[in-house]
Amino acid sequence: MNNGIKDIYGFDDKLMELAQQAEENCREAFERIDSVAEYCGAKVLKAFADNRVSEPCFYGSTGYGYGDVGRDVIDKVFAQVLGTEDALVRFNFVSGTHALSTALFGVLRTGDKIVSVTGKPYDTLEEVIGIAGEKGNGSLMDYGVEYGQVDLLADGTPDFERITEAVRGAKVAYIQRSRGYSLRPAFTVADIEKMVKAIRKGAPDAIVMVDNCYGEFVETREPSEAGADIIIGSLIKNAGGGIARTGGYIAGRADLVELCSYRLTCVGMGKEVGCTLGMNREMLLGLFMAPDVVAAALKTSAFASELFTMLGYECSPRKDDPRGDIITAIRLGNEEKLCAFCRGIQAGAPVDAFVTPEPWDMPGYTDKVIMAAGAFTMGASIELSADAPLREPYAVWMQGGITYTSGKLGVMLAARELA
């Protein structure tokens, strides 16, 4: 660690010593992260070459978007990188939840059943499914889709025996890779592979759908390479590399992607329409940068986990634990420390560092949420950010860091704020 940053930020000697030791302790973890990034970067580069990415792919289109070469090439590149038959990659997915909702409504019909095999899904999906919110708002359950759920075991791992029984007769078996606002581990691709096998025992023809948000390029494989039929993610998280300003993807079996495209646009047109308005270049550049950006986020996450463990806080995952996503959860214990941590992360942001984050009633959440996110793209959680609902156990979920230097400094500022 460069001791010059002590003068720039005024860190005291104790914090500098702790941070230097934490960084040294992470050396082996960093080497593993770099190895994965190198493999994923090679995979992305090969997909660009194989699909003949060229300058005309950047031009974009207006109106109906007929014959948009770049749009079609982006779909092919993402499909190859993610190990799927096809992909639907569009800037007009407004969030990961929107892409997930599109996929769910795309493949489910009245009388079908969806079973979440990883417990209760992320807060923003509750109203989409219909397990929260008012009846008649257009949820899946309003359309006659049945919902089932297999809770995780006490240690946060899947209940494989119950999964096999619960998915019998289900059209969709749903897996959430990341942890949401819980303290269970994020699921690795190996974990997902075991879940797929358990699902196939009970429902060989069920569609295995994976919410892959925060998980892209964390490992050398994606869930589609472990038996998942369709995976979904956001471009303002890992897959956009900090470059894409909006968007998301749905990738998987070609027949399922086509059904999802009918939901996004309309039946009969699907992927053949949709102008790109000059967004192609940043989606391609973001994907190209993504493996190295994800590596920076993972290093930031490992460093934060080690530093705050040394400071006496419970962190998950630890620096050497297997990682299924870019997130580290830090259990701070009370609302005051939670808000202080978020103030420190905000102070380390390149944008809006002067802003003081405050808890607020965020749409789609049942509790007040505090968010620290001084990002070039609003809400981009591949950029350093931290957020948490104001409820027990008063843990904060930290993610992102498009460069390791900025991520490390943000973490150190958070530690100083708590001192």
CSV table of N, CA, C and O in Angstrom, one decimal, residues 170-224:
chain,number,residue,atom,x,y,z
A,170,ALA,N,-44.0,-28.4,-11.1
A,170,ALA,CA,-43.7,-27.0,-11.3
A,170,ALA,C,-43.3,-26.8,-12.8
A,170,ALA,O,-42.6,-27.6,-13.4
A,171,LYS,N,-43.6,-25.6,-13.3
A,171,LYS,CA,-43.2,-25.2,-14.6
A,171,LYS,C,-41.8,-24.5,-14.5
A,171,LYS,O,-40.9,-24.7,-15.4
A,172,VAL,N,-41.6,-23.8,-13.4
A,172,VAL,CA,-40.3,-23.0,-13.2
A,172,VAL,C,-39.8,-23.3,-11.8
A,172,VAL,O,-40.5,-23.2,-10.8
A,173,ALA,N,-38.5,-23.7,-11.8
A,173,ALA,CA,-37.8,-23.8,-10.5
A,173,ALA,C,-36.8,-22.6,-10.5
A,173,ALA,O,-36.0,-22.5,-11.4
A,174,TYR,N,-37.0,-21.7,-9.5
A,174,TYR,CA,-36.3,-20.4,-9.5
A,174,TYR,C,-35.2,-20.4,-8.4
A,174,TYR,O,-35.4,-20.8,-7.3
A,175,ILE,N,-34.0,-20.0,-8.9
A,175,ILE,CA,-32.8,-20.0,-8.0
A,175,ILE,C,-32.3,-18.5,-8.0
A,175,ILE,O,-32.1,-17.9,-9.0
A,176,GLN,N,-32.2,-18.0,-6.8
A,176,GLN,CA,-31.5,-16.7,-6.6
A,176,GLN,C,-30.1,-16.9,-6.1
A,176,GLN,O,-29.9,-17.4,-5.1
A,177,ARG,N,-29.2,-16.5,-7.0
A,177,ARG,CA,-27.8,-16.8,-6.7
A,177,ARG,C,-27.2,-15.9,-5.6
A,177,ARG,O,-26.6,-16.4,-4.7
A,178,SER,N,-27.5,-14.6,-5.7
A,178,SER,CA,-27.0,-13.7,-4.6
A,178,SER,C,-27.9,-13.8,-3.4
A,178,SER,O,-29.0,-14.4,-3.4
A,179,ARG,N,-27.5,-13.1,-2.3
A,179,ARG,CA,-28.1,-13.3,-1.0
A,179,ARG,C,-29.3,-12.4,-0.7
A,179,ARG,O,-30.0,-12.6,0.2
A,180,GLY,N,-29.4,-11.3,-1.5
A,180,GLY,CA,-30.4,-10.3,-1.2
A,180,GLY,C,-30.0,-9.7,0.2
A,180,GLY,O,-28.8,-9.7,0.6
A,181,TYR,N,-31.0,-9.3,1.0
A,181,TYR,CA,-30.8,-8.8,2.3
A,181,TYR,C,-30.9,-10.0,3.3
A,181,TYR,O,-31.7,-10.0,4.2
A,182,SER,N,-30.0,-10.9,3.2
A,182,SER,CA,-29.9,-12.0,4.1
A,182,SER,C,-28.4,-12.3,4.4
A,182,SER,O,-27.5,-11.8,3.6
A,183,LEU,N,-28.1,-13.1,5.4
A,183,LEU,CA,-26.7,-13.3,5.7
A,183,LEU,C,-26.2,-14.7,5.2
A,183,LEU,O,-25.2,-15.1,5.6
A,184,ARG,N,-27.1,-15.4,4.4
A,184,ARG,CA,-26.6,-16.7,3.9
A,184,ARG,C,-25.6,-16.5,2.8
A,184,ARG,O,-25.5,-15.4,2.2
A,185,PRO,N,-24.8,-17.5,2.5
A,185,PRO,CA,-23.8,-17.3,1.5
A,185,PRO,C,-24.4,-17.2,0.1
A,185,PRO,O,-25.5,-17.7,-0.1
A,186,ALA,N,-23.8,-16.5,-0.8
A,186,ALA,CA,-24.2,-16.5,-2.2
A,186,ALA,C,-23.8,-17.9,-2.8
A,186,ALA,O,-22.9,-18.5,-2.3
A,187,PHE,N,-24.6,-18.3,-3.7
A,187,PHE,CA,-24.4,-19.7,-4.2
A,187,PHE,C,-23.4,-19.7,-5.3
A,187,PHE,O,-23.5,-18.9,-6.3
A,188,THR,N,-22.5,-20.6,-5.3
A,188,THR,CA,-21.5,-20.8,-6.3
A,188,THR,C,-22.1,-21.6,-7.5
A,188,THR,O,-23.2,-22.2,-7.3
A,189,VAL,N,-21.5,-21.7,-8.6
A,189,VAL,CA,-22.0,-22.5,-9.7
A,189,VAL,C,-22.0,-23.9,-9.3
A,189,VAL,O,-23.0,-24.6,-9.7
A,190,ALA,N,-21.1,-24.4,-8.5
A,190,ALA,CA,-21.2,-25.8,-8.0
A,190,ALA,C,-22.4,-26.0,-7.1
A,190,ALA,O,-23.1,-27.1,-7.2
A,191,ASP,N,-22.8,-25.0,-6.3
A,191,ASP,CA,-24.0,-25.1,-5.5
A,191,ASP,C,-25.2,-25.2,-6.4
A,191,ASP,O,-26.1,-26.0,-6.2
A,192,ILE,N,-25.2,-24.4,-7.5
A,192,ILE,CA,-26.4,-24.3,-8.4
A,192,ILE,C,-26.5,-25.7,-9.1
A,192,ILE,O,-27.5,-26.2,-9.4
A,193,GLU,N,-25.3,-26.2,-9.5
A,193,GLU,CA,-25.3,-27.5,-10.2
A,193,GLU,C,-26.0,-28.6,-9.3
A,193,GLU,O,-26.8,-29.5,-9.8
A,194,LYS,N,-25.7,-28.6,-8.0
A,194,LYS,CA,-26.4,-29.6,-7.1
A,194,LYS,C,-27.9,-29.3,-7.1
A,194,LYS,O,-28.7,-30.3,-7.0
A,195,MET,N,-28.3,-28.0,-7.1
A,195,MET,CA,-29.7,-27.7,-7.0
A,195,MET,C,-30.4,-28.2,-8.3
A,195,MET,O,-31.5,-28.7,-8.3
A,196,VAL,N,-29.7,-28.0,-9.4
A,196,VAL,CA,-30.3,-28.4,-10.7
A,196,VAL,C,-30.5,-29.9,-10.7
A,196,VAL,O,-31.6,-30.4,-11.1
A,197,LYS,N,-29.6,-30.7,-10.2
A,197,LYS,CA,-29.7,-32.2,-10.1
A,197,LYS,C,-30.9,-32.5,-9.2
A,197,LYS,O,-31.7,-33.5,-9.6
A,198,ALA,N,-31.1,-31.8,-8.1
A,198,ALA,CA,-32.2,-32.1,-7.2
A,198,ALA,C,-33.5,-31.8,-7.9
A,198,ALA,O,-34.5,-32.5,-7.7
A,199,ILE,N,-33.5,-30.7,-8.6
A,199,ILE,CA,-34.7,-30.3,-9.4
A,199,ILE,C,-35.1,-31.3,-10.4
A,199,ILE,O,-36.3,-31.7,-10.6
A,200,ARG,N,-34.1,-31.8,-11.2
A,200,ARG,CA,-34.3,-32.7,-12.3
A,200,ARG,C,-34.9,-34.1,-11.7
A,200,ARG,O,-35.7,-34.7,-12.4
A,201,LYS,N,-34.5,-34.4,-10.5
A,201,LYS,CA,-35.1,-35.6,-9.9
A,201,LYS,C,-36.6,-35.6,-9.8
A,201,LYS,O,-37.3,-36.5,-10.0
A,202,GLY,N,-37.1,-34.4,-9.3
A,202,GLY,CA,-38.5,-34.2,-9.1
A,202,GLY,C,-39.3,-33.7,-10.3
A,202,GLY,O,-40.5,-34.0,-10.4
A,203,ALA,N,-38.6,-33.0,-11.2
A,203,ALA,CA,-39.3,-32.4,-12.3
A,203,ALA,C,-38.3,-32.3,-13.5
A,203,ALA,O,-37.8,-31.2,-13.7
A,204,PRO,N,-38.2,-33.4,-14.2
A,204,PRO,CA,-37.2,-33.4,-15.3
A,204,PRO,C,-37.4,-32.3,-16.4
A,204,PRO,O,-36.4,-31.8,-17.0
A,205,ASP,N,-38.6,-31.9,-16.6
A,205,ASP,CA,-38.9,-30.9,-17.6
A,205,ASP,C,-39.1,-29.5,-17.1
A,205,ASP,O,-39.4,-28.6,-17.9
A,206,ALA,N,-38.9,-29.2,-15.8
A,206,ALA,CA,-39.0,-27.9,-15.3
A,206,ALA,C,-38.0,-27.0,-15.8
A,206,ALA,O,-36.8,-27.4,-16.1
A,207,ILE,N,-38.4,-25.7,-16.0
A,207,ILE,CA,-37.4,-24.7,-16.5
A,207,ILE,C,-36.7,-24.2,-15.3
A,207,ILE,O,-37.2,-23.7,-14.3
A,208,VAL,N,-35.4,-24.4,-15.3
A,208,VAL,CA,-34.5,-23.9,-14.2
A,208,VAL,C,-34.1,-22.5,-14.5
A,208,VAL,O,-33.3,-22.2,-15.5
A,209,MET,N,-34.6,-21.5,-13.7
A,209,MET,CA,-34.3,-20.1,-14.0
A,209,MET,C,-33.4,-19.6,-12.8
A,209,MET,O,-33.7,-19.8,-11.7
A,210,VAL,N,-32.4,-18.9,-13.2
A,210,VAL,CA,-31.4,-18.3,-12.2
A,210,VAL,C,-31.3,-16.8,-12.3
A,210,VAL,O,-31.0,-16.3,-13.4
A,211,ASP,N,-31.6,-16.2,-11.2
A,211,ASP,CA,-31.2,-14.8,-11.0
A,211,ASP,C,-29.7,-14.7,-10.8
A,211,ASP,O,-29.2,-15.0,-9.8
A,212,ASN,N,-29.0,-14.2,-11.9
A,212,ASN,CA,-27.6,-14.3,-11.9
A,212,ASN,C,-27.0,-12.9,-11.5
A,212,ASN,O,-25.8,-12.7,-11.6
A,213,CYS,N,-27.8,-12.0,-11.0
A,213,CYS,CA,-27.3,-10.6,-10.7
A,213,CYS,C,-26.2,-10.7,-9.6
A,213,CYS,O,-26.3,-11.5,-8.7
A,214,TYR,N,-25.1,-10.0,-9.9
A,214,TYR,CA,-23.9,-9.9,-9.0
A,214,TYR,C,-23.0,-11.1,-9.2
A,214,TYR,O,-21.9,-11.1,-8.5
A,215,GLY,N,-23.4,-12.1,-10.0
A,215,GLY,CA,-22.6,-13.3,-10.1
A,215,GLY,C,-21.7,-13.5,-11.3
A,215,GLY,O,-20.8,-14.3,-11.4
A,216,GLU,N,-22.0,-12.7,-12.4
A,216,GLU,CA,-21.2,-12.8,-13.6
A,216,GLU,C,-19.7,-12.6,-13.4
A,216,GLU,O,-19.3,-11.7,-12.8
A,217,PHE,N,-19.0,-13.5,-14.0
A,217,PHE,CA,-17.5,-13.5,-14.0
A,217,PHE,C,-16.8,-13.6,-12.6
A,217,PHE,O,-15.6,-13.4,-12.5
A,218,VAL,N,-17.6,-14.0,-11.6
A,218,VAL,CA,-17.0,-14.2,-10.3
A,218,VAL,C,-16.3,-15.6,-10.3
A,218,VAL,O,-15.3,-15.8,-9.7
A,219,GLU,N,-16.8,-16.5,-11.2
A,219,GLU,CA,-16.1,-17.8,-11.4
A,219,GLU,C,-15.9,-18.0,-12.9
A,219,GLU,O,-16.3,-17.2,-13.7
A,220,THR,N,-15.2,-19.1,-13.2
A,220,THR,CA,-14.9,-19.3,-14.6
A,220,THR,C,-16.1,-19.9,-15.4
A,220,THR,O,-16.2,-19.8,-16.6
A,221,ARG,N,-17.1,-20.4,-14.6
A,221,ARG,CA,-18.4,-20.9,-15.3
A,221,ARG,C,-19.6,-20.0,-14.8
A,221,ARG,O,-19.5,-19.4,-13.8
A,222,GLU,N,-20.6,-20.1,-15.7
A,222,GLU,CA,-21.9,-19.4,-15.4
A,222,GLU,C,-22.9,-20.5,-15.1
A,222,GLU,O,-22.7,-21.7,-15.5
A,223,PRO,N,-24.0,-20.2,-14.4
A,223,PRO,CA,-25.0,-21.2,-14.1
A,223,PRO,C,-25.6,-21.9,-15.3
A,223,PRO,O,-26.0,-23.1,-15.2
A,224,SER,N,-25.6,-21.3,-16.5
A,224,SER,CA,-26.0,-22.0,-17.7
A,224,SER,C,-25.1,-23.2,-18.1
A,224,SER,O,-25.6,-24.1,-18.7
